[in-house]
């Protein structure tokens, strides 16, 4: 056997090919072997292959060679060591070469390096294992779903010219329900069983029974998100257990491209009913607190309210007596009496209005959302405090935007925000000589409607800025420190915000600004 000539021929092959004698001595060694194992041909020829390349499994090599002698061939995976000490996984094929007399003479080994492939497979197994582990062990309910039929439905829709799946599905809830029926459960973890019902009833089921009618839009939006290649989708929604009971859930769907390509989808569900209930309790508490604060403020304002009501009552009494006098004349002046009676009616109406306002403020009620013009609320709050502010020598100015969009809000709560801000402003200017002024301004921009309440008082100390809205933060001797905290809570429950800003023209004083989304935007985000 001419090792050199064979070596030349084998140099054309990409796989490692070498021939060794039955004693293990290397007889030929191609270029790919030199590349793979790092031993040049001169260094390899004549060496014992097992010593040169063995990764410490002589025992099994002897067994394998015994099998080769019996069958004439062997193939399998070997761990082999390269010149630099690294261990390679080699897919090897051995074949027996016989001499002219037919007796076994040498062994030809061809080998292909599959180290990287095996490493990748091991990594994939590890990641699949990790994924399985996560799938089972996470404290959330996980579902693997087959939604390939939905993929088909989406393709049909696209062919039919539907461009925006979000809009289309929102307008066609029955189609969304059909997509639910077409989506089947492949696998669920233990948490899903604990949350929804028996595993056997969950597997292979369609997902429709788990979606109450009212949550259809959320499913539709998640399908639209998947179709738009968003990486994931999350929303709070209500879901249904197999026993028909509903609960508040955080629903998340994840669309990794490999999974979507296979038509599968991973979703997670977290039961947030307790959180939602706690929020509702907190909301009730806040409403009660807001009410308590309002009543305590009304207490402080009693003198001024009494005065407000007294004025029309006194006017009624005066006009009434004057009317009687005109009537008691020998020739009653009926025109004069008519005019006086008109004024009496108007004053009575004024008194009734004031009382209605006070009652509205004092009554406890659940927030009642209606479409409001914030300009009206500003005017009402200023009217409510008119006497109080006049008494303190505070001049007021209202600059109201003529084209203010409506907001969706509870009228009494927003009045309370404004009254709080106005009372704070008036109190802040209490110690001043003169020049007490409050300016209220309404405006609107893309973020919604904005109201600014600005005074000419001492302003807010920089170190207090961050704490103004904290509960019980007050710099006043008898302050409760709840006014601004309640303002913030009221605005946040309406989707708005409040902050203290530097007065725009650096003229001093305090400047509070709050904003609320315009009603049409609120309606839009609800869909
Ligand atoms: P309280 O009025 O009971 O102190 P608030 O929450 O309404 O509670 O106000 C908290 C604090 O914010 C006040 O004590 C005051 O220091 C500051 N503050 C509020 N409004 C103004 C203002 N217009 N000018 C200066 N400081 C203000």
XYZ file of C-alpha atoms and ligand atoms in Angstrom:
554
model
C 0.000 0.000 0.000
C 1.481 3.341 -1.045
C 0.589 5.826 1.692
C 1.994 8.791 -0.249
C -0.047 8.205 -3.443
C -3.233 7.601 -1.489
C -2.448 10.706 0.562
C -2.390 12.813 -2.661
C -5.723 11.440 -3.764
C -7.284 11.858 -0.374
C -6.044 15.449 -0.246
C -8.916 16.272 -2.581
C -11.421 15.142 0.018
C -12.784 17.541 2.597
C -13.175 14.901 5.284
C -10.241 13.699 7.310
C -9.014 10.376 5.858
C -6.151 8.322 7.231
C -5.045 4.708 7.107
C -3.527 2.881 10.032
C -2.070 -0.587 10.313
C -3.658 -3.165 12.588
C -0.970 -2.202 15.108
C -2.278 1.382 15.011
C 0.691 2.913 13.100
C -0.490 5.695 10.765
C 0.291 4.804 7.133
C -1.357 7.688 5.311
C -2.680 11.071 6.421
C -4.493 13.512 4.152
C -4.449 17.292 4.231
C -7.913 17.472 5.886
C -6.613 15.266 8.720
C -3.735 17.686 9.224
C -6.254 20.576 9.331
C -8.629 18.804 11.649
C -6.222 17.374 14.174
C -3.437 19.899 13.830
C -0.726 17.335 13.143
C 1.200 17.818 9.855
C 1.602 14.704 7.748
C 5.307 14.268 8.671
C 4.418 14.360 12.347
C 1.555 11.910 12.013
C 2.973 9.215 9.700
C 4.284 6.246 11.650
C 2.738 7.369 14.962
C 0.233 5.194 16.771
C -3.175 6.664 15.861
C -4.721 5.874 19.226
C -1.895 7.470 21.147
C -1.861 10.497 18.855
C -5.596 11.081 18.762
C -7.073 9.021 21.561
C -8.999 10.909 24.149
C -8.488 8.162 26.707
C -10.763 5.325 25.651
C -8.373 2.562 24.480
C -10.633 -0.083 25.963
C -13.571 0.841 23.796
C -11.312 1.269 20.730
C -10.228 -2.358 21.135
C -13.903 -3.402 21.297
C -14.762 -1.344 18.251
C -11.884 -2.806 16.276
C -13.014 -6.308 17.204
C -16.438 -5.438 15.740
C -14.753 -4.012 12.637
C -12.787 -7.231 12.114
C -16.016 -9.183 12.342
C -18.181 -6.922 10.093
C -15.603 -5.251 7.851
C -17.125 -1.799 8.667
C -17.923 0.379 11.622
C -19.289 3.861 11.948
C -20.061 6.021 14.900
C -19.035 8.996 16.970
C -15.605 9.293 18.541
C -14.085 11.779 20.877
C -10.629 12.650 19.529
C -7.973 14.954 20.735
C -6.287 17.512 18.496
C -2.669 18.640 18.693
C -3.672 21.721 20.710
C -5.357 19.555 23.336
C -8.956 20.385 22.393
C -11.359 17.468 22.252
C -13.331 17.080 19.039
C -16.444 15.077 18.340
C -15.821 13.189 15.101
C -18.352 11.271 13.060
C -16.077 8.399 11.960
C -16.322 5.602 9.401
C -13.916 2.705 9.558
C -13.419 0.177 6.818
C -11.117 -2.784 6.755
C -8.460 -3.061 4.042
C -7.308 -6.573 3.195
C -3.962 -7.652 1.833
C -3.483 -9.643 -1.421
C -4.006 -12.805 0.614
C -7.394 -11.552 1.840
C -6.209 -11.166 5.410
C -6.997 -7.891 7.239
C -4.098 -5.493 6.655
C -5.115 -1.950 7.557
C -7.976 0.277 8.625
C -9.156 3.331 6.711
C -10.797 5.976 8.849
C -12.685 8.905 7.460
C -13.895 11.467 9.908
C -15.981 14.601 9.917
C -15.854 17.208 12.652
C -19.311 17.531 14.226
C -18.170 19.278 17.426
C -19.999 22.520 16.627
C -23.174 20.689 15.605
C -23.215 18.637 18.794
C -22.541 21.729 20.904
C -25.410 23.543 19.221
C -27.690 20.548 19.751
C -26.682 20.367 23.405
C -27.334 24.088 23.800
C -30.720 23.668 22.172
C -31.517 20.743 24.478
C -30.452 22.819 27.452
C -32.547 25.738 26.326
C -35.524 23.487 25.628
C -35.046 21.957 29.045
C -34.842 25.390 30.596
C -37.902 26.475 28.671
C -39.820 23.365 29.792
C -38.665 24.003 33.322
C -39.761 27.617 33.142
C -42.988 26.624 31.485
C -43.756 24.318 34.389
C -42.173 26.171 37.271
C -43.132 29.803 36.723
C -45.773 31.171 39.048
C -47.909 32.117 36.079
C -50.254 30.081 33.962
C -48.611 29.246 30.622
C -50.273 27.941 27.516
C -48.817 26.759 24.266
C -51.347 27.225 21.509
C -51.662 26.053 17.954
C -52.972 28.965 15.960
C -52.001 27.851 12.480
C -55.643 27.920 11.236
C -55.823 31.562 12.384
C -52.719 32.249 10.300
C -54.657 30.880 7.310
C -57.662 33.060 8.125
C -55.438 36.130 8.338
C -53.875 35.360 4.967
C -57.379 35.069 3.468
C -58.347 38.410 4.969
C -55.241 40.034 3.594
C -56.014 38.614 0.152
C -59.526 40.040 0.468
C -57.931 43.468 0.950
C -58.067 43.882 4.734
C -55.155 46.162 5.604
C -55.680 46.852 9.292
C -56.483 43.671 11.234
C -56.921 45.630 14.486
C -59.742 47.728 13.045
C -61.251 44.801 11.142
C -61.354 42.453 14.127
C -62.660 45.178 16.433
C -65.538 45.682 13.976
C -66.159 41.925 13.560
C -66.340 40.282 16.979
C -67.912 37.124 15.515
C -64.828 36.645 13.340
C -62.642 37.032 16.417
C -64.743 34.375 18.210
C -64.237 32.071 15.218
C -60.479 32.602 15.529
C -60.738 31.586 19.180
C -62.575 28.433 18.159
C -59.799 27.680 15.657
C -57.030 28.139 18.234
C -56.270 24.914 20.102
C -54.392 24.190 23.284
C -51.203 22.164 22.809
C -49.868 22.257 26.334
C -50.473 23.939 29.686
C -48.481 24.036 32.899
C -49.594 23.163 36.427
C -50.541 26.765 37.233
C -52.992 26.710 34.338
C -54.575 23.590 35.784
C -54.804 25.261 39.201
C -56.309 28.389 37.688
C -58.600 27.093 34.947
C -59.547 23.443 35.509
C -58.606 19.810 34.762
C -55.670 19.251 32.405
C -57.593 16.708 30.360
C -60.328 19.283 29.732
C -57.802 21.953 28.782
C -55.632 20.017 26.335
C -56.804 20.048 22.738
C -59.692 22.324 23.665
C -60.317 25.508 21.716
C -59.608 28.681 23.659
C -63.072 30.149 23.144
C -64.602 28.952 26.439
C -61.938 30.887 28.366
C -62.867 34.244 26.830
C -66.013 35.992 28.080
C -67.871 37.935 25.372
C -66.759 41.227 26.902
C -63.074 40.304 26.453
C -63.346 39.497 22.731
C -61.664 42.775 21.740
C -58.542 41.888 23.749
C -58.141 38.593 21.905
C -58.667 40.433 18.599
C -56.026 43.002 19.528
C -53.536 40.251 20.386
C -54.148 38.559 17.013
C -53.623 41.915 15.291
C -50.392 42.398 17.276
C -49.136 38.953 16.215
C -50.016 39.713 12.590
C -48.144 43.015 12.722
C -45.027 41.142 13.889
C -45.005 42.808 17.286
C -42.776 40.793 19.634
C -45.473 40.519 22.277
C -48.824 41.792 23.504
C -50.126 42.382 27.017
C -53.408 43.603 28.400
C -55.531 43.376 31.495
C -58.747 41.555 30.765
C -61.313 39.207 32.226
C -60.997 35.482 31.557
C -63.240 32.546 32.355
C -62.497 29.304 34.182
C -63.937 25.990 33.036
C -66.526 26.227 35.818
C -67.775 29.449 34.214
C -66.504 31.843 36.892
C -64.652 34.921 35.680
C -61.580 36.637 37.069
C -59.336 39.626 36.328
C -56.219 38.562 34.484
C -53.069 40.003 33.051
C -52.887 38.363 29.636
C -49.577 38.296 27.779
C -48.838 36.723 24.434
C -45.404 36.296 23.006
C -44.662 35.858 19.316
C -41.080 34.692 18.786
C -40.621 34.371 15.010
C -39.591 30.655 15.189
C -42.772 29.806 17.084
C -44.979 31.907 14.815
C -43.363 30.191 11.831
C -44.481 26.849 13.291
C -47.944 28.265 13.970
C -47.581 28.118 17.724
C -47.936 30.816 20.302
C -47.028 31.092 23.950
C -49.346 32.913 26.284
C -49.110 33.687 29.969
C -51.945 34.490 32.338
C -51.566 35.981 35.792
C -54.532 36.150 38.138
C -54.714 39.771 39.264
C -58.161 39.675 40.844
C -56.752 40.434 44.281
C -54.838 43.419 42.965
C -57.911 44.725 41.169
C -60.012 44.285 44.315
C -57.342 46.035 46.395
C -57.350 48.879 43.886
C -61.125 49.144 44.120
C -60.875 49.226 47.935
C -58.191 51.900 47.694
C -60.373 53.868 45.326
C -63.286 53.695 47.772
C -60.990 54.785 50.577
C -59.761 57.695 48.502
C -63.308 58.724 47.705
C -64.129 58.659 51.397
C -61.001 60.597 52.204
C -61.756 63.146 49.528
C -65.217 63.499 50.972
C -63.893 63.958 54.513
C -61.445 66.606 53.318
C -64.199 68.397 51.430
C -66.483 68.429 54.435
C -63.690 69.756 56.633
C -63.031 72.496 54.093
C -66.729 73.339 53.992
C -66.528 73.673 57.766
C -63.795 76.264 57.344
C -65.823 78.059 54.719
C -69.068 78.033 56.698
C -68.898 81.716 57.632
C -68.387 82.724 54.065
C -71.095 80.386 52.780
C -73.523 81.695 55.375
C -72.728 85.192 54.196
C -73.260 84.163 50.574
C -76.701 82.808 51.373
C -77.548 85.685 53.666
C -77.048 88.275 50.976
C -79.898 87.139 48.722
C -82.069 86.396 51.771
C -81.538 89.935 53.082
C -82.275 91.301 49.608
C -85.468 89.215 49.468
C -86.584 90.586 52.834
C -85.841 94.188 51.799
C -87.548 93.839 48.444
C -90.513 92.064 50.075
C -91.072 94.887 52.558
C -90.712 97.480 49.800
C -93.279 95.578 47.750
C -95.671 95.542 50.695
C -95.221 99.299 51.083
C -96.053 99.891 47.408
C -99.113 97.709 47.772
C -100.233 99.488 50.951
C -100.465 102.842 49.139
C -103.929 104.146 48.458
C -103.098 103.603 44.824
C -100.823 100.533 44.719
C -98.040 100.862 42.117
C -98.325 97.452 40.538
C -95.445 97.969 38.070
C -93.118 98.696 40.945
C -94.393 95.614 42.816
C -93.913 93.499 39.717
C -90.275 94.600 39.371
C -89.619 93.952 43.056
C -91.240 90.518 42.898
C -89.011 89.694 39.908
C -85.946 90.577 41.962
C -87.248 88.478 44.850
C -87.563 85.475 42.540
C -84.043 86.014 41.168
C -82.545 86.324 44.644
C -84.384 83.230 45.846
C -82.915 81.390 42.863
C -79.436 82.654 43.757
C -79.801 81.395 47.319
C -81.089 78.047 46.080
C -78.104 77.782 43.695
C -75.624 78.437 46.478
C -77.281 75.844 48.694
C -77.295 73.321 45.847
C -73.558 73.906 45.322
C -72.833 73.436 49.014
C -74.952 70.309 49.098
C -73.188 68.938 46.028
C -69.849 69.460 47.721
C -70.966 67.961 51.027
C -72.703 64.920 49.629
C -70.790 61.715 49.367
C -71.222 59.930 46.111
C -69.389 57.487 43.896
C -67.591 59.277 41.074
C -70.054 60.009 38.284
C -68.387 60.469 34.956
C -69.968 62.881 32.541
C -68.835 65.017 29.685
C -67.702 68.335 31.134
C -66.484 71.693 29.954
C -63.611 72.529 32.299
C -64.288 76.243 31.747
C -67.642 75.756 33.533
C -65.925 73.992 36.400
C -63.454 76.876 36.748
C -66.287 79.426 36.747
C -68.227 77.423 39.352
C -65.227 77.048 41.650
C -64.494 80.781 41.437
C -68.165 81.540 42.155
C -68.090 79.158 45.097
C -65.153 81.010 46.655
C -66.041 84.488 45.448
C -66.949 85.873 48.817
C -64.077 84.159 50.620
C -61.568 85.478 48.104
C -63.047 88.975 48.146
C -62.828 88.932 51.924
C -59.129 88.154 51.716
C -58.556 90.921 49.209
C -57.638 88.491 46.429
C -58.206 89.615 42.877
C -59.033 86.826 40.435
C -58.600 86.559 36.708
C -59.832 83.749 34.470
C -58.495 83.373 30.946
C -60.630 80.645 29.423
C -59.896 79.044 26.076
C -62.860 79.406 23.754
C -62.422 76.049 22.014
C -61.821 73.689 24.903
C -62.629 70.051 24.135
C -64.850 68.316 26.695
C -63.354 65.988 29.317
C -64.959 62.937 30.920
C -64.895 63.497 34.641
C -66.785 63.746 37.895
C -67.897 67.363 38.288
C -67.741 67.525 42.099
C -64.285 65.971 42.252
C -62.886 68.423 39.721
C -64.529 71.319 41.545
C -62.739 70.055 44.601
C -59.390 70.113 42.794
C -59.922 73.717 41.761
C -61.267 74.812 45.132
C -58.234 73.186 46.827
C -55.806 74.974 44.523
C -57.609 78.319 44.912
C -57.803 78.045 48.706
C -54.091 77.101 48.858
C -53.229 80.089 46.670
C -55.313 82.437 48.808
C -53.784 81.068 52.009
C -50.249 81.391 50.614
C -50.867 85.108 49.967
C -52.473 85.654 53.383
C -49.504 87.448 54.955
C -48.899 89.831 52.085
C -49.416 93.568 52.121
C -51.265 93.742 48.827
C -50.985 92.616 45.226
C -52.803 89.333 45.912
C -53.823 87.896 42.622
C -54.855 84.479 41.310
C -54.935 83.795 37.588
C -56.668 80.685 36.238
C -56.037 79.792 32.649
C -57.418 76.962 30.511
C -55.841 75.726 27.306
C -55.521 72.564 25.303
C -52.969 70.746 23.205
C -52.352 67.259 21.880
C -52.148 65.881 25.431
C -55.601 67.147 26.322
C -56.975 69.975 28.405
C -54.751 71.935 30.755
C -55.628 74.215 33.660
C -53.085 76.516 35.304
C -53.652 78.156 38.673
C -51.108 80.781 39.464
C -50.745 83.167 42.381
C -48.526 86.094 43.348
C -47.596 84.611 46.740
C -44.186 83.525 48.020
C -44.116 80.412 45.824
C -42.944 76.938 46.747
C -39.530 76.455 48.351
C -37.312 74.312 46.078
C -36.725 71.760 48.847
C -40.508 71.267 49.219
C -41.145 70.713 45.509
C -40.741 66.951 45.645
C -43.018 66.541 48.672
C -45.935 68.858 47.947
C -48.161 66.035 46.740
C -47.266 63.617 49.549
C -50.032 62.888 52.029
C -49.697 64.859 55.276
C -47.050 67.216 53.913
C -47.922 70.690 55.149
C -45.972 73.818 56.027
C -49.031 75.346 57.703
C -49.492 75.346 61.474
C -52.931 73.758 61.242
C -52.589 72.236 57.766
C -53.726 68.660 57.184
C -51.448 68.228 54.179
C -54.082 66.253 52.258
C -55.280 68.881 49.792
C -52.696 68.345 47.071
C -52.485 64.582 47.693
C -56.226 64.391 47.053
C -55.916 66.603 43.957
C -53.317 64.254 42.557
C -55.330 61.147 43.336
C -58.451 62.667 41.733
C -56.552 63.606 38.583
C -54.833 60.259 38.286
C -58.124 58.393 38.535
C -59.258 60.560 35.618
C -56.186 59.685 33.567
C -54.614 63.100 34.162
C -51.754 64.548 36.192
C -50.880 67.563 38.282
C -47.579 69.278 39.030
C -46.112 72.457 40.442
C -44.065 74.289 37.829
C -41.909 77.378 37.753
C -44.086 80.370 36.852
C -43.606 80.857 33.119
C -42.117 84.382 33.240
C -40.058 83.963 36.449
C -42.234 86.628 38.087
C -42.498 84.605 41.300
C -45.489 83.045 42.991
C -46.682 79.467 42.789
C -47.968 77.843 39.635
C -49.921 74.595 39.639
C -50.898 72.961 36.389
C -53.090 69.945 35.796
C -54.208 68.234 32.652
C -56.878 65.748 31.630
C -57.281 63.769 28.415
C -59.929 65.109 26.047
C -63.153 63.070 26.094
C -62.738 61.775 22.541
C -59.244 60.458 23.403
C -60.625 58.670 26.474
C -63.301 57.071 24.328
C -60.643 56.086 21.816
C -58.316 54.359 24.302
C -61.224 52.376 25.775
C -61.837 50.539 22.498
P -52.343 71.951 53.432
O -52.976 73.058 52.669
O -53.229 71.337 54.445
O -50.995 72.294 53.970
P -51.909 70.798 50.832
O -51.640 69.391 50.432
O -53.046 71.482 50.160
O -52.105 70.772 52.398
O -50.610 71.651 50.584
C -49.368 71.141 51.011
C -48.343 72.238 51.087
O -48.019 72.704 49.798
C -48.761 73.439 51.823
O -48.606 73.297 53.208
C -47.799 74.506 51.266
O -46.543 74.420 51.878
C -47.612 74.063 49.837
N -48.444 74.834 48.920
C -49.604 74.454 48.351
N -50.079 75.408 47.538
C -49.220 76.441 47.595
C -49.163 77.742 46.981
N -50.115 78.182 46.133
N -48.096 78.532 47.269
C -47.133 78.102 48.126
N -47.137 76.890 48.722
C -48.159 76.076 48.482
